[in-house]
Short mmCIF file of C-alpha atoms in Angstrom, two decimals:
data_model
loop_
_atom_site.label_atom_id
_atom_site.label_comp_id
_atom_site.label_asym_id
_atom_site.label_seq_id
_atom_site.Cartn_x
_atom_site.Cartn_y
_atom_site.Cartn_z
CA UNK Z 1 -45.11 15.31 -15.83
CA UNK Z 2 -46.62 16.48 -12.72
CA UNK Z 3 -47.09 15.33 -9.21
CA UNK Z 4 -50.88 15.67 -9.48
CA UNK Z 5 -51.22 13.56 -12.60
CA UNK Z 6 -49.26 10.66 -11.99
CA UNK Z 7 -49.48 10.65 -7.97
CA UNK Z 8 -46.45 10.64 -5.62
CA UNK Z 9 -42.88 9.66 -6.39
CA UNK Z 10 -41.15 7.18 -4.50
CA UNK Z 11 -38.35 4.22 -4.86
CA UNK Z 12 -39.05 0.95 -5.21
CA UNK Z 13 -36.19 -1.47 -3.84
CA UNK Z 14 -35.79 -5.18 -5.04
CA UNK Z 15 -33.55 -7.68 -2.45
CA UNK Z 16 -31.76 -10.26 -4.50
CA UNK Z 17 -30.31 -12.99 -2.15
CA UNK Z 18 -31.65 -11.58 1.47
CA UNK Z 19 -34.71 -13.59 0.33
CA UNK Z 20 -33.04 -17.05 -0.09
CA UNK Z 21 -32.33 -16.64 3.60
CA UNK Z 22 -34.37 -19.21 5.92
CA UNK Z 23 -35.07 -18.66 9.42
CA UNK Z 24 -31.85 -15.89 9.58
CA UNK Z 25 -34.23 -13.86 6.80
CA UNK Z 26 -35.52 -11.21 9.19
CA UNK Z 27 -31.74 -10.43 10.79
CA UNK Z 28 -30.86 -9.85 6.61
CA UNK Z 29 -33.57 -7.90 6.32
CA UNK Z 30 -33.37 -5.41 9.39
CA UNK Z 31 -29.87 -4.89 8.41
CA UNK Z 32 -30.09 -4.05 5.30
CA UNK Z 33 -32.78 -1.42 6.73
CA UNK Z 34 -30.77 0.11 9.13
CA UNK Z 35 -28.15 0.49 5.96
CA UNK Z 36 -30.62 1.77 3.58
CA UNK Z 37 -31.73 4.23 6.05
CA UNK Z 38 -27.44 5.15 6.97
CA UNK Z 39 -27.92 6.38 3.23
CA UNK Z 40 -30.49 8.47 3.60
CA UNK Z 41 -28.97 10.41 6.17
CA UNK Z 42 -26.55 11.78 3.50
CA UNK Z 43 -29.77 13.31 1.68
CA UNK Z 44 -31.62 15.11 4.51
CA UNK Z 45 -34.59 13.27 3.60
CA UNK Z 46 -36.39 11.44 6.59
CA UNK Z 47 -38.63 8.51 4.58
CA UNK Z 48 -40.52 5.85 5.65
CA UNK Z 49 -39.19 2.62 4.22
CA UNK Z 50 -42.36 -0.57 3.99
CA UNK Z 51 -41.19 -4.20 3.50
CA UNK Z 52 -43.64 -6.40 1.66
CA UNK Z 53 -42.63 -9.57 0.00
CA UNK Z 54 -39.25 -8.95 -1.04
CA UNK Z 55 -39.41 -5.52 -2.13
CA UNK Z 56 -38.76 -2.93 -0.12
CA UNK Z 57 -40.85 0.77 -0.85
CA UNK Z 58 -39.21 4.00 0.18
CA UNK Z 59 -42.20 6.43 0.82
CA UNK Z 60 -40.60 10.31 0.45
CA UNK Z 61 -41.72 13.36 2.42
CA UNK Z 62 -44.62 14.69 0.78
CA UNK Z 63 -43.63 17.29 -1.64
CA UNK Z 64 -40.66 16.06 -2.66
CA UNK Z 65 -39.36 16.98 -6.19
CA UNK Z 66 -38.69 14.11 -9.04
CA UNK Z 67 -34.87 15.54 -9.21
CA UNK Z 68 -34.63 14.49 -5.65
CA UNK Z 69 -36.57 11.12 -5.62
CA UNK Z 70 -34.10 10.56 -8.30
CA UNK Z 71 -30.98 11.60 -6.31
CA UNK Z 72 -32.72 9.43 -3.34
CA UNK Z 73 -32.42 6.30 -5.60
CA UNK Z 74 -29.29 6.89 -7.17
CA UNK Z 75 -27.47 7.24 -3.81
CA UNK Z 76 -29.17 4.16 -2.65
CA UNK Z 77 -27.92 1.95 -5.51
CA UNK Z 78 -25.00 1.63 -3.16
CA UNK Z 79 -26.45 -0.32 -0.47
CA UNK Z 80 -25.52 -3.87 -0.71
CA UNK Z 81 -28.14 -6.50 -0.99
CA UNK Z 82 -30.29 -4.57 -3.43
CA UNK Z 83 -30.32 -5.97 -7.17
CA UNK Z 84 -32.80 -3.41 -8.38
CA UNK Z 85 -33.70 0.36 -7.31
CA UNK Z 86 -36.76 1.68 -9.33
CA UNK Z 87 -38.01 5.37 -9.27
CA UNK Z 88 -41.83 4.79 -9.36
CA UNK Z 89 -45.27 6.50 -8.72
CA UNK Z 90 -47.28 5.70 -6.17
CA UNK Z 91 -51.18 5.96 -7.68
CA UNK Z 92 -54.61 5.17 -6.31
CA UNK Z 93 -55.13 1.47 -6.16
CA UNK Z 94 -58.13 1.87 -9.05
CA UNK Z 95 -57.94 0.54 -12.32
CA UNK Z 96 -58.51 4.20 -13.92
CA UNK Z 97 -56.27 5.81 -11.83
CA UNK Z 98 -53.11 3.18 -12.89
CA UNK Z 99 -53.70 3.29 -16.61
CA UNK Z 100 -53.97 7.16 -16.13
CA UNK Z 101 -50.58 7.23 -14.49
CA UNK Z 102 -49.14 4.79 -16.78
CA UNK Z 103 -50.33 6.71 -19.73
CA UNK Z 104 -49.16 10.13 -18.43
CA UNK Z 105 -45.56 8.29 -17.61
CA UNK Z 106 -44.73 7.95 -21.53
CA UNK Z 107 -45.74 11.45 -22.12
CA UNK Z 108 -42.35 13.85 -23.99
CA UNK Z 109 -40.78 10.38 -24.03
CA UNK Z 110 -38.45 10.32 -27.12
CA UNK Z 111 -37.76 6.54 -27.40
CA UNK Z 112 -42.12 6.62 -27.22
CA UNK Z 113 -42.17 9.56 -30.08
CA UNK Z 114 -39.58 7.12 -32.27
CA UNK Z 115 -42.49 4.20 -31.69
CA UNK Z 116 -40.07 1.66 -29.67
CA UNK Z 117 -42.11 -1.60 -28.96
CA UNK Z 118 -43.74 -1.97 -25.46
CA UNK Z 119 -45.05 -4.66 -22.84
CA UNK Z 120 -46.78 -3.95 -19.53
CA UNK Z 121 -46.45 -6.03 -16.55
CA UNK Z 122 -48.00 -6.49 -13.67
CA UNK Z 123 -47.61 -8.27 -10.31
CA UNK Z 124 -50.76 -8.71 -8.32
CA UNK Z 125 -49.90 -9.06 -4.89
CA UNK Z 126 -53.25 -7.96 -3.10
CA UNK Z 127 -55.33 -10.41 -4.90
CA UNK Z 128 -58.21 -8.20 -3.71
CA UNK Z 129 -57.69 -5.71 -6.83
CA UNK Z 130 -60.64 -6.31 -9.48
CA UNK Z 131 -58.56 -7.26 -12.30
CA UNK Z 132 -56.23 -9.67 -12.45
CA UNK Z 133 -52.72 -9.83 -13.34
CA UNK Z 134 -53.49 -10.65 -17.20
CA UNK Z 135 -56.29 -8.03 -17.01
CA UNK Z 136 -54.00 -5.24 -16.17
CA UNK Z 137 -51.50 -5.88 -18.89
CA UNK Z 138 -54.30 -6.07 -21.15
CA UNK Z 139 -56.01 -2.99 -20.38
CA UNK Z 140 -53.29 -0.81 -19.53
CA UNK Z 141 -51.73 -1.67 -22.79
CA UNK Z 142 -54.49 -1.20 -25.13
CA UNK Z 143 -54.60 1.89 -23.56
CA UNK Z 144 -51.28 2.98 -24.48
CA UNK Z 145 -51.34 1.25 -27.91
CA UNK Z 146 -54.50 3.38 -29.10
CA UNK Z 147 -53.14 6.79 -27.89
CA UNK Z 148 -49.33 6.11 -28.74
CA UNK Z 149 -49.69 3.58 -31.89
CA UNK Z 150 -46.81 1.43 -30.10
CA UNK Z 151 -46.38 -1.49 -31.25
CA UNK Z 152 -46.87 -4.78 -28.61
CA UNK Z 153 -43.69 -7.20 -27.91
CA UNK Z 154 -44.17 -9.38 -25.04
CA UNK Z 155 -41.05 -11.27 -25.57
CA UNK Z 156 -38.31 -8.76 -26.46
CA UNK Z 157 -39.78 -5.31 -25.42
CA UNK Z 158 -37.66 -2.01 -26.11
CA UNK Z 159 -39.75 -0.54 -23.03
CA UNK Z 160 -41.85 -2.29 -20.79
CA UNK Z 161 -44.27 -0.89 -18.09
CA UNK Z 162 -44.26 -2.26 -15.01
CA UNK Z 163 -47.30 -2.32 -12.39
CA UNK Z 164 -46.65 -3.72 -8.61
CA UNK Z 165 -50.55 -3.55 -7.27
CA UNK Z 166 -49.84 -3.75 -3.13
CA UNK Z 167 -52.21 -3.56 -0.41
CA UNK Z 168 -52.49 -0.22 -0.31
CA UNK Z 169 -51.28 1.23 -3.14
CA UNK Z 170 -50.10 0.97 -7.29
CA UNK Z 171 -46.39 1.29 -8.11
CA UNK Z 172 -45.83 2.24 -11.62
CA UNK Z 173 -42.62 2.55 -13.15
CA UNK Z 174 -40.38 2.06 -16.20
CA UNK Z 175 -37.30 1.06 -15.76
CA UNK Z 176 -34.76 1.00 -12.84
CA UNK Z 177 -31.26 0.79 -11.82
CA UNK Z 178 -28.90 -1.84 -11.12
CA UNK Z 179 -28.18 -2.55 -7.45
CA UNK Z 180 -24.77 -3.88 -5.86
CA UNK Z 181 -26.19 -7.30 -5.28
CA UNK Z 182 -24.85 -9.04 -2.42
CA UNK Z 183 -25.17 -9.42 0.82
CA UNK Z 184 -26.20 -6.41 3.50
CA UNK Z 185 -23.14 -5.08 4.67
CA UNK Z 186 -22.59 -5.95 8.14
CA UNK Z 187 -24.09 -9.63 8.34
CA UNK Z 188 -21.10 -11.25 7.58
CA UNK Z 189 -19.17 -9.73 10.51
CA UNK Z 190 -16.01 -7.38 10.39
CA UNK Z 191 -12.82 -8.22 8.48
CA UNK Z 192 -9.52 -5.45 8.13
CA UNK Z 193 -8.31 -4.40 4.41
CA UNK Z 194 -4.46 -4.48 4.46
CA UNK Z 195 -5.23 -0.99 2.22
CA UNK Z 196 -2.26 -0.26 -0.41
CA UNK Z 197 -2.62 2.04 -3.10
CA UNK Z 198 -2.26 0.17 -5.81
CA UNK Z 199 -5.78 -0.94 -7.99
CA UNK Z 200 -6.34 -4.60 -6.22
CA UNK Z 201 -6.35 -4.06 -2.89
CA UNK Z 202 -9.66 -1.59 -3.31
CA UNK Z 203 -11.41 -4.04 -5.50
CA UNK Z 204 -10.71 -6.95 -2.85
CA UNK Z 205 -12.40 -4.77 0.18
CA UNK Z 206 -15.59 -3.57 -1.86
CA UNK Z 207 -15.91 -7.39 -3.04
CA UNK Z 208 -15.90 -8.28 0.67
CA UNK Z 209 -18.21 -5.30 1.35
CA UNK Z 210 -20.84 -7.48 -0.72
CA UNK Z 211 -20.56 -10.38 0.48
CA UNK Z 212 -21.91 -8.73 4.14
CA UNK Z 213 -18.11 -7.97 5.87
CA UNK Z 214 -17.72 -4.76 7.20
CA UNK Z 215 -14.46 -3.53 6.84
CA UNK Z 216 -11.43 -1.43 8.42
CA UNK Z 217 -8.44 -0.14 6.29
CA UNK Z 218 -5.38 -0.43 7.32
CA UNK Z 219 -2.25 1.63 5.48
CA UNK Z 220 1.33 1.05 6.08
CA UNK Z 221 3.26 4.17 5.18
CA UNK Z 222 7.22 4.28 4.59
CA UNK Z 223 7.36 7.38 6.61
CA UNK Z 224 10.32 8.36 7.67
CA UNK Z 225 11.66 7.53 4.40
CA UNK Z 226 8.51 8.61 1.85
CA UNK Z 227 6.25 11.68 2.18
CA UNK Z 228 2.64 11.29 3.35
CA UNK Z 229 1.43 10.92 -0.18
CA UNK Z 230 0.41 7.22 -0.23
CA UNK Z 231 -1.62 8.27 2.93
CA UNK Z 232 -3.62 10.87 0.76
CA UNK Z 233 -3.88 8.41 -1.55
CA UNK Z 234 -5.34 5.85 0.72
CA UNK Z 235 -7.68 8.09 1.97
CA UNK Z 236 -8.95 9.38 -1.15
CA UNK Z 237 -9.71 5.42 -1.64
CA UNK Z 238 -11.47 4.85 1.27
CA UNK Z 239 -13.31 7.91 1.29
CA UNK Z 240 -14.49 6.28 -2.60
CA UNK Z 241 -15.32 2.78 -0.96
CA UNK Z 242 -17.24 4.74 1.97
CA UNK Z 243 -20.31 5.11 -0.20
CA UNK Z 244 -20.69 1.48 -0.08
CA UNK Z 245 -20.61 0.60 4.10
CA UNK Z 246 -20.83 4.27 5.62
CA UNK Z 247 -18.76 4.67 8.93
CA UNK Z 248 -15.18 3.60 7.40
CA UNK Z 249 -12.07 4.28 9.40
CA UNK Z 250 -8.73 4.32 8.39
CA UNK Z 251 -5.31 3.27 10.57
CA UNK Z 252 -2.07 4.56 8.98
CA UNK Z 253 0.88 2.46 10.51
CA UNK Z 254 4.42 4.06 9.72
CA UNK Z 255 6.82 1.43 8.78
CA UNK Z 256 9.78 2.73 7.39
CA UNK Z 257 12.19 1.94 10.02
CA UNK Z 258 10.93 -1.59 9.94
CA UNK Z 259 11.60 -2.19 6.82
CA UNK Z 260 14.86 -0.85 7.07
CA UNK Z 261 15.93 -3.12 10.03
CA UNK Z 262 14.29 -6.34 7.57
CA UNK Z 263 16.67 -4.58 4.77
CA UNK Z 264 19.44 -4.83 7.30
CA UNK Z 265 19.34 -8.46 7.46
CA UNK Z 266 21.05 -9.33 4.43
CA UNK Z 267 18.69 -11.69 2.90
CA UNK Z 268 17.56 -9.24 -0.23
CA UNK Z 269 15.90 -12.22 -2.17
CA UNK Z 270 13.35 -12.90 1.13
CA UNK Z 271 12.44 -9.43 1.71
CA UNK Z 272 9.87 -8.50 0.15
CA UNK Z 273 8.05 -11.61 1.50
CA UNK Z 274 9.50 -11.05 5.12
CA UNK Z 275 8.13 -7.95 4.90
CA UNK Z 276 4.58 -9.07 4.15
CA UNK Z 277 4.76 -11.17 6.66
CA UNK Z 278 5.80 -8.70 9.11
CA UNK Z 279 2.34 -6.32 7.95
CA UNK Z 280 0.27 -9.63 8.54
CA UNK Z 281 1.55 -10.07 12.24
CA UNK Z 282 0.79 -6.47 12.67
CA UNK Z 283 -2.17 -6.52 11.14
CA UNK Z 284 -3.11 -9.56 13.27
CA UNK Z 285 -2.59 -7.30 16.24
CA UNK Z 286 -4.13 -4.46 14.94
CA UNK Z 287 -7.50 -6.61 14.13
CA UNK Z 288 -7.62 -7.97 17.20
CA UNK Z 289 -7.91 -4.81 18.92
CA UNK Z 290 -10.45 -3.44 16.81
CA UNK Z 291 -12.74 -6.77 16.81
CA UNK Z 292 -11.94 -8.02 12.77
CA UNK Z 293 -12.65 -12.10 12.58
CA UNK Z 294 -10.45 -11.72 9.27
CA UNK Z 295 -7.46 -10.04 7.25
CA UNK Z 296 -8.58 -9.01 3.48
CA UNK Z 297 -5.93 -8.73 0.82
CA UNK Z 298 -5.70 -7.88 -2.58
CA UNK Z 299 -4.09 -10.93 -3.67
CA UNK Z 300 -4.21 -12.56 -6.82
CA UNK Z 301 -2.32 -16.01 -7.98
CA UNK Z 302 0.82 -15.89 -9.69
CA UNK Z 303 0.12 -11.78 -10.69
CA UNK Z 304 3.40 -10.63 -8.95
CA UNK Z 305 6.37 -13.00 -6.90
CA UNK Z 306 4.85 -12.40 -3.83
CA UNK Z 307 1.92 -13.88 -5.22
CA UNK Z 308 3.08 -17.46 -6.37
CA UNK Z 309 1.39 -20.30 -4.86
CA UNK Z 310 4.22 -21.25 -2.78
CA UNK Z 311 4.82 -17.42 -1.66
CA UNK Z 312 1.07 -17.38 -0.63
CA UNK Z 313 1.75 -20.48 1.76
CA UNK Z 314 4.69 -18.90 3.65
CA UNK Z 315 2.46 -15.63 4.20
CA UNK Z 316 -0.35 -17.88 5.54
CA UNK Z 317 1.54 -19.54 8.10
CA UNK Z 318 2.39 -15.96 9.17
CA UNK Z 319 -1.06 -15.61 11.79
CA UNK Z 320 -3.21 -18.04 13.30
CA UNK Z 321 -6.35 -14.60 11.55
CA UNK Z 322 -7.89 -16.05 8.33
CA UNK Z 323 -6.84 -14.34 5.17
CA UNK Z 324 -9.57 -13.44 2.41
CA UNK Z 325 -8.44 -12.86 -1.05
CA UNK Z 326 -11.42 -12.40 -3.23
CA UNK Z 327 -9.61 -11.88 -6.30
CA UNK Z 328 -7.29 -15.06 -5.80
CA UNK Z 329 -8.88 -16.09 -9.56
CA UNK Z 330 -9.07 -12.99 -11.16
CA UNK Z 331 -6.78 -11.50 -14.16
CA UNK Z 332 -5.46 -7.85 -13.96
CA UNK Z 333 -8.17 -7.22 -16.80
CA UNK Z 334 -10.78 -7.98 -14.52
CA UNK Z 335 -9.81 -6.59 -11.60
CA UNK Z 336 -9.52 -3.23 -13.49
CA UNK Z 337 -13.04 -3.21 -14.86
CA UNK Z 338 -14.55 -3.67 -10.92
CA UNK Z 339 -12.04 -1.12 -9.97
CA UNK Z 340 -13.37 1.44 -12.97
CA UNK Z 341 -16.89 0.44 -12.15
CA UNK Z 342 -16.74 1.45 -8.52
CA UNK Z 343 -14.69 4.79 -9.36
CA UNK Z 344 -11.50 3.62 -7.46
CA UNK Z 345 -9.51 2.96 -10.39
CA UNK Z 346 -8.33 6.41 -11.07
CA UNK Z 347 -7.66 7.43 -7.87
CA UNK Z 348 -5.66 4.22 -7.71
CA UNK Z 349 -3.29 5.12 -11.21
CA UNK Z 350 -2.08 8.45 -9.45
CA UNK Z 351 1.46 8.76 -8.60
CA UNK Z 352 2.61 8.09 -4.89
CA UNK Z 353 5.80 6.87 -3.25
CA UNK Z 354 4.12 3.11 -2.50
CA UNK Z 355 6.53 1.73 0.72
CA UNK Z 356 6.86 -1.80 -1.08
CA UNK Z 357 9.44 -0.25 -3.33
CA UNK Z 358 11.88 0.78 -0.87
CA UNK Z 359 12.35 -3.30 -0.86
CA UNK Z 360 12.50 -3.79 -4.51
CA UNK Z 361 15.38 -6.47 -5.02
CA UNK Z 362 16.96 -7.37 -8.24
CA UNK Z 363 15.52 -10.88 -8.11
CA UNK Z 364 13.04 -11.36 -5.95
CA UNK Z 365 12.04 -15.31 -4.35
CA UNK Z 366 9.19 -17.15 -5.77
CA UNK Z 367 9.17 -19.97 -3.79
CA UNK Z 368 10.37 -18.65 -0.15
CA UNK Z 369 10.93 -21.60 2.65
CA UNK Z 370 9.20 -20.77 6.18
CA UNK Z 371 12.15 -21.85 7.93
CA UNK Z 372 14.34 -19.32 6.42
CA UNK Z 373 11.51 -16.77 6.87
CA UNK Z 374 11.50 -17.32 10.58
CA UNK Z 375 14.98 -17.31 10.77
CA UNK Z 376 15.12 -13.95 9.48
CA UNK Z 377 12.18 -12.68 12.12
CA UNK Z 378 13.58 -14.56 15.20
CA UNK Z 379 16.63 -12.29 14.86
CA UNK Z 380 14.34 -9.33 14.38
CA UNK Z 381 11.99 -10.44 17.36
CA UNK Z 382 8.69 -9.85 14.75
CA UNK Z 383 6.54 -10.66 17.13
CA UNK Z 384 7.23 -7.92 19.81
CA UNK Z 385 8.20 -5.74 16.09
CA UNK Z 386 4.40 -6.04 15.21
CA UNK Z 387 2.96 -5.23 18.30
CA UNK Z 388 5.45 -1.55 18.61
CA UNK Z 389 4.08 -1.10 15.38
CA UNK Z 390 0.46 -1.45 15.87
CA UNK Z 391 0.95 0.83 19.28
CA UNK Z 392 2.13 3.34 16.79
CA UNK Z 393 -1.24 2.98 15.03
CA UNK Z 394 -3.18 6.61 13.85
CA UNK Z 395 -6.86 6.54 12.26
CA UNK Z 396 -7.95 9.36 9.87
CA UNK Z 397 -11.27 10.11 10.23
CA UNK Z 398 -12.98 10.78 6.54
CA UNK Z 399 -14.33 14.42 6.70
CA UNK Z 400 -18.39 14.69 5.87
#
């Protein structure tokens, strides 16, 4: 294939639910622009990006090689909001010159050379174009049927061409990648990941990520008491999840001592869900300085103690922030195949001294009272607790 035969490259972006949106539409849309463009950046590529009817067409710098209109499209498959990224041609808006490209796109193909069935398919948008719709398929197909003896399946197709005629332009393409879906990242307002390192917690903020929150992390390390490698960890995470928002940030709080002092009180049955109590107030804090309208956790019913319905409750009443817990219905089997889809999940299964287990009791509650739970943090005085700890706040800025 060459530049010259089948015309220029460029990517081809389809919006899934952006379009549903009303009068809001055009705030989706610009958005999910400015992200698409955030993307770019990472590939040195300045490109023009053309809205038209739901489809968005990234035009690339003239010149540019098919390996990198290919590494343009795979990096953009990203973005939120998208449900389909194709890598197509852009041909002369002539009948001669789209059956010529479409032609010269199954050339060396080997699924074409072992005689897989075929459909072509056009979309008409500029209803200026001489032929219609029907006409193109038609043509364009006996075309490829005389030269390549494929045979026709319009139902069922093992390959199907597809023509977008524009006002301007052809797209041609086979093909295409699967998008995030979603929402644009961004349009749903900002929300802070209570970040473990443990395989849910990841899963819950890229979830949010698509439905339009942009997201902090926040890590609470056992320091003094563990070594820094469930920060690494962390970081390694977010640094994964990045791809999907650009501009993450992570805040390490160091918690140790305050777990010891909830250790201290005596009530070993309660701790573990005093303690996640105490990182809610804290993270409360910490979310209100840095602007978050919600706290995301990892959270899924009845998978651990501290997860039981009752358990849940009692973290609730906690803070006055709303807590999101996308994978509240989700089984661990699930939650792993996200996690392995979004390349978290083995980042996730490596070693690290996690601070939760320096409160591991024998037994632990599954159906912990509020009234004992604020007995325990009136004589700890949580409130002022959470606020020390969220003055003792770091961020880690991810390295480009």
């Amino acid at each position: 294939m060459t530049v010259s035969a089948l015309g220029e490259p460029c990517v081809l972006l389809k919006l899934g639910e952006v379009v549903l949106k009303g009068r809001n539409r055009e705030l989706f849309e610009r958005r999910l622009q400015a992200n698409i463009r955030a993307a770019l950046k990472e590939t040195g590529l300045k490109a023009d990006l053309r809205h038209r009817h739901g489809v968005i067409a990234v035009f690339l710098p003239e010149g540019t090689s098919v390996e990198t209109a290919e590494a343009v499209a795979e990096r953009i498959t990203y973005v939120p909001g998208l449900v389909w990224i194709h890598r197509a041609w852009r041909v002369a808006k002539t009948p001669e010159a789209v059956t010529k490209a479409a032609i010269e796109l199954l050339a060396d193909r080997e699924d074409v050379k072992r005689g897989v069935s075929f459909a072509v398919r056009s979309r008409r948008r500029d209803k200026r174009f001489p032929l219609t719709s029907m006409q193109l398929d038609r043509a364009v197909g006996g075309e490829i049927n005389d030269i390549y003896g494929l045979p026709v399946d319009l139902r069922n197709p093992e390959l199907v061409v597809s023509i977008e005629v524009d006002r301007d332009e052809v797209f041609v393409y086979t093909g295409g990648l699967p998008g995030q879906g979603g929402l644009p990242v961004g349009t749903s307002g900002r929300g802070l990941v209570l970040m473990s390192g443990g395989i849910d917690s990841p899963v819950a903020a890229y979830r949010m990520m698509r439905r339009g929150l942009r997201v902090d992390f926040l890590h609470f390390s056992g320091i003094p008491f563990t070594t820094t490698e469930s920060i690494y960890k962390a970081y390694a995470l977010v640094r994964a999840l990045d791809k999907f928002q650009g501009g993450s940030r992570l805040w390490v709080v160091p918690f140790g001592k305050a777990q010891q002092s909830i250790k201290a009180s005596g009530q070993d049955r309660l701790a573990v869900i005093a303690q996640r109590r105490l990182m809610l107030k804290t993270a409360e804090e910490v979310a209100h300085r840095l602007k978050a309208g919600a706290l995301v956790t990892g959270d899924s019913l009845g998978q651990v103690s501290s997860q039981t319905l009752q358990n849940i409750t009692a973290q609730d009443d906690a803070v006055d922030l709303p807590i999101l817990r996308p994978l509240i219905g989700l089984d661990k089997t699930e939650i792993m195949a996200t996690a392995r889809r979004i390349g978290t999940l083995a980042i996730s299964e490596l070693p690290d001294e996690d601070c939760c287990t320096l409160l591991a009791p024998r037994r632990a509650e599954t159906a912990a009272k509020i009234a004992d739970l604020k007995q325990i943090e009136k004589r700890l005085d949580a409130e002022e607790l959470a606020v020390q700890l969220a003055d003792s706040l770091q961020e880690y800025k991810l390295e480009g």
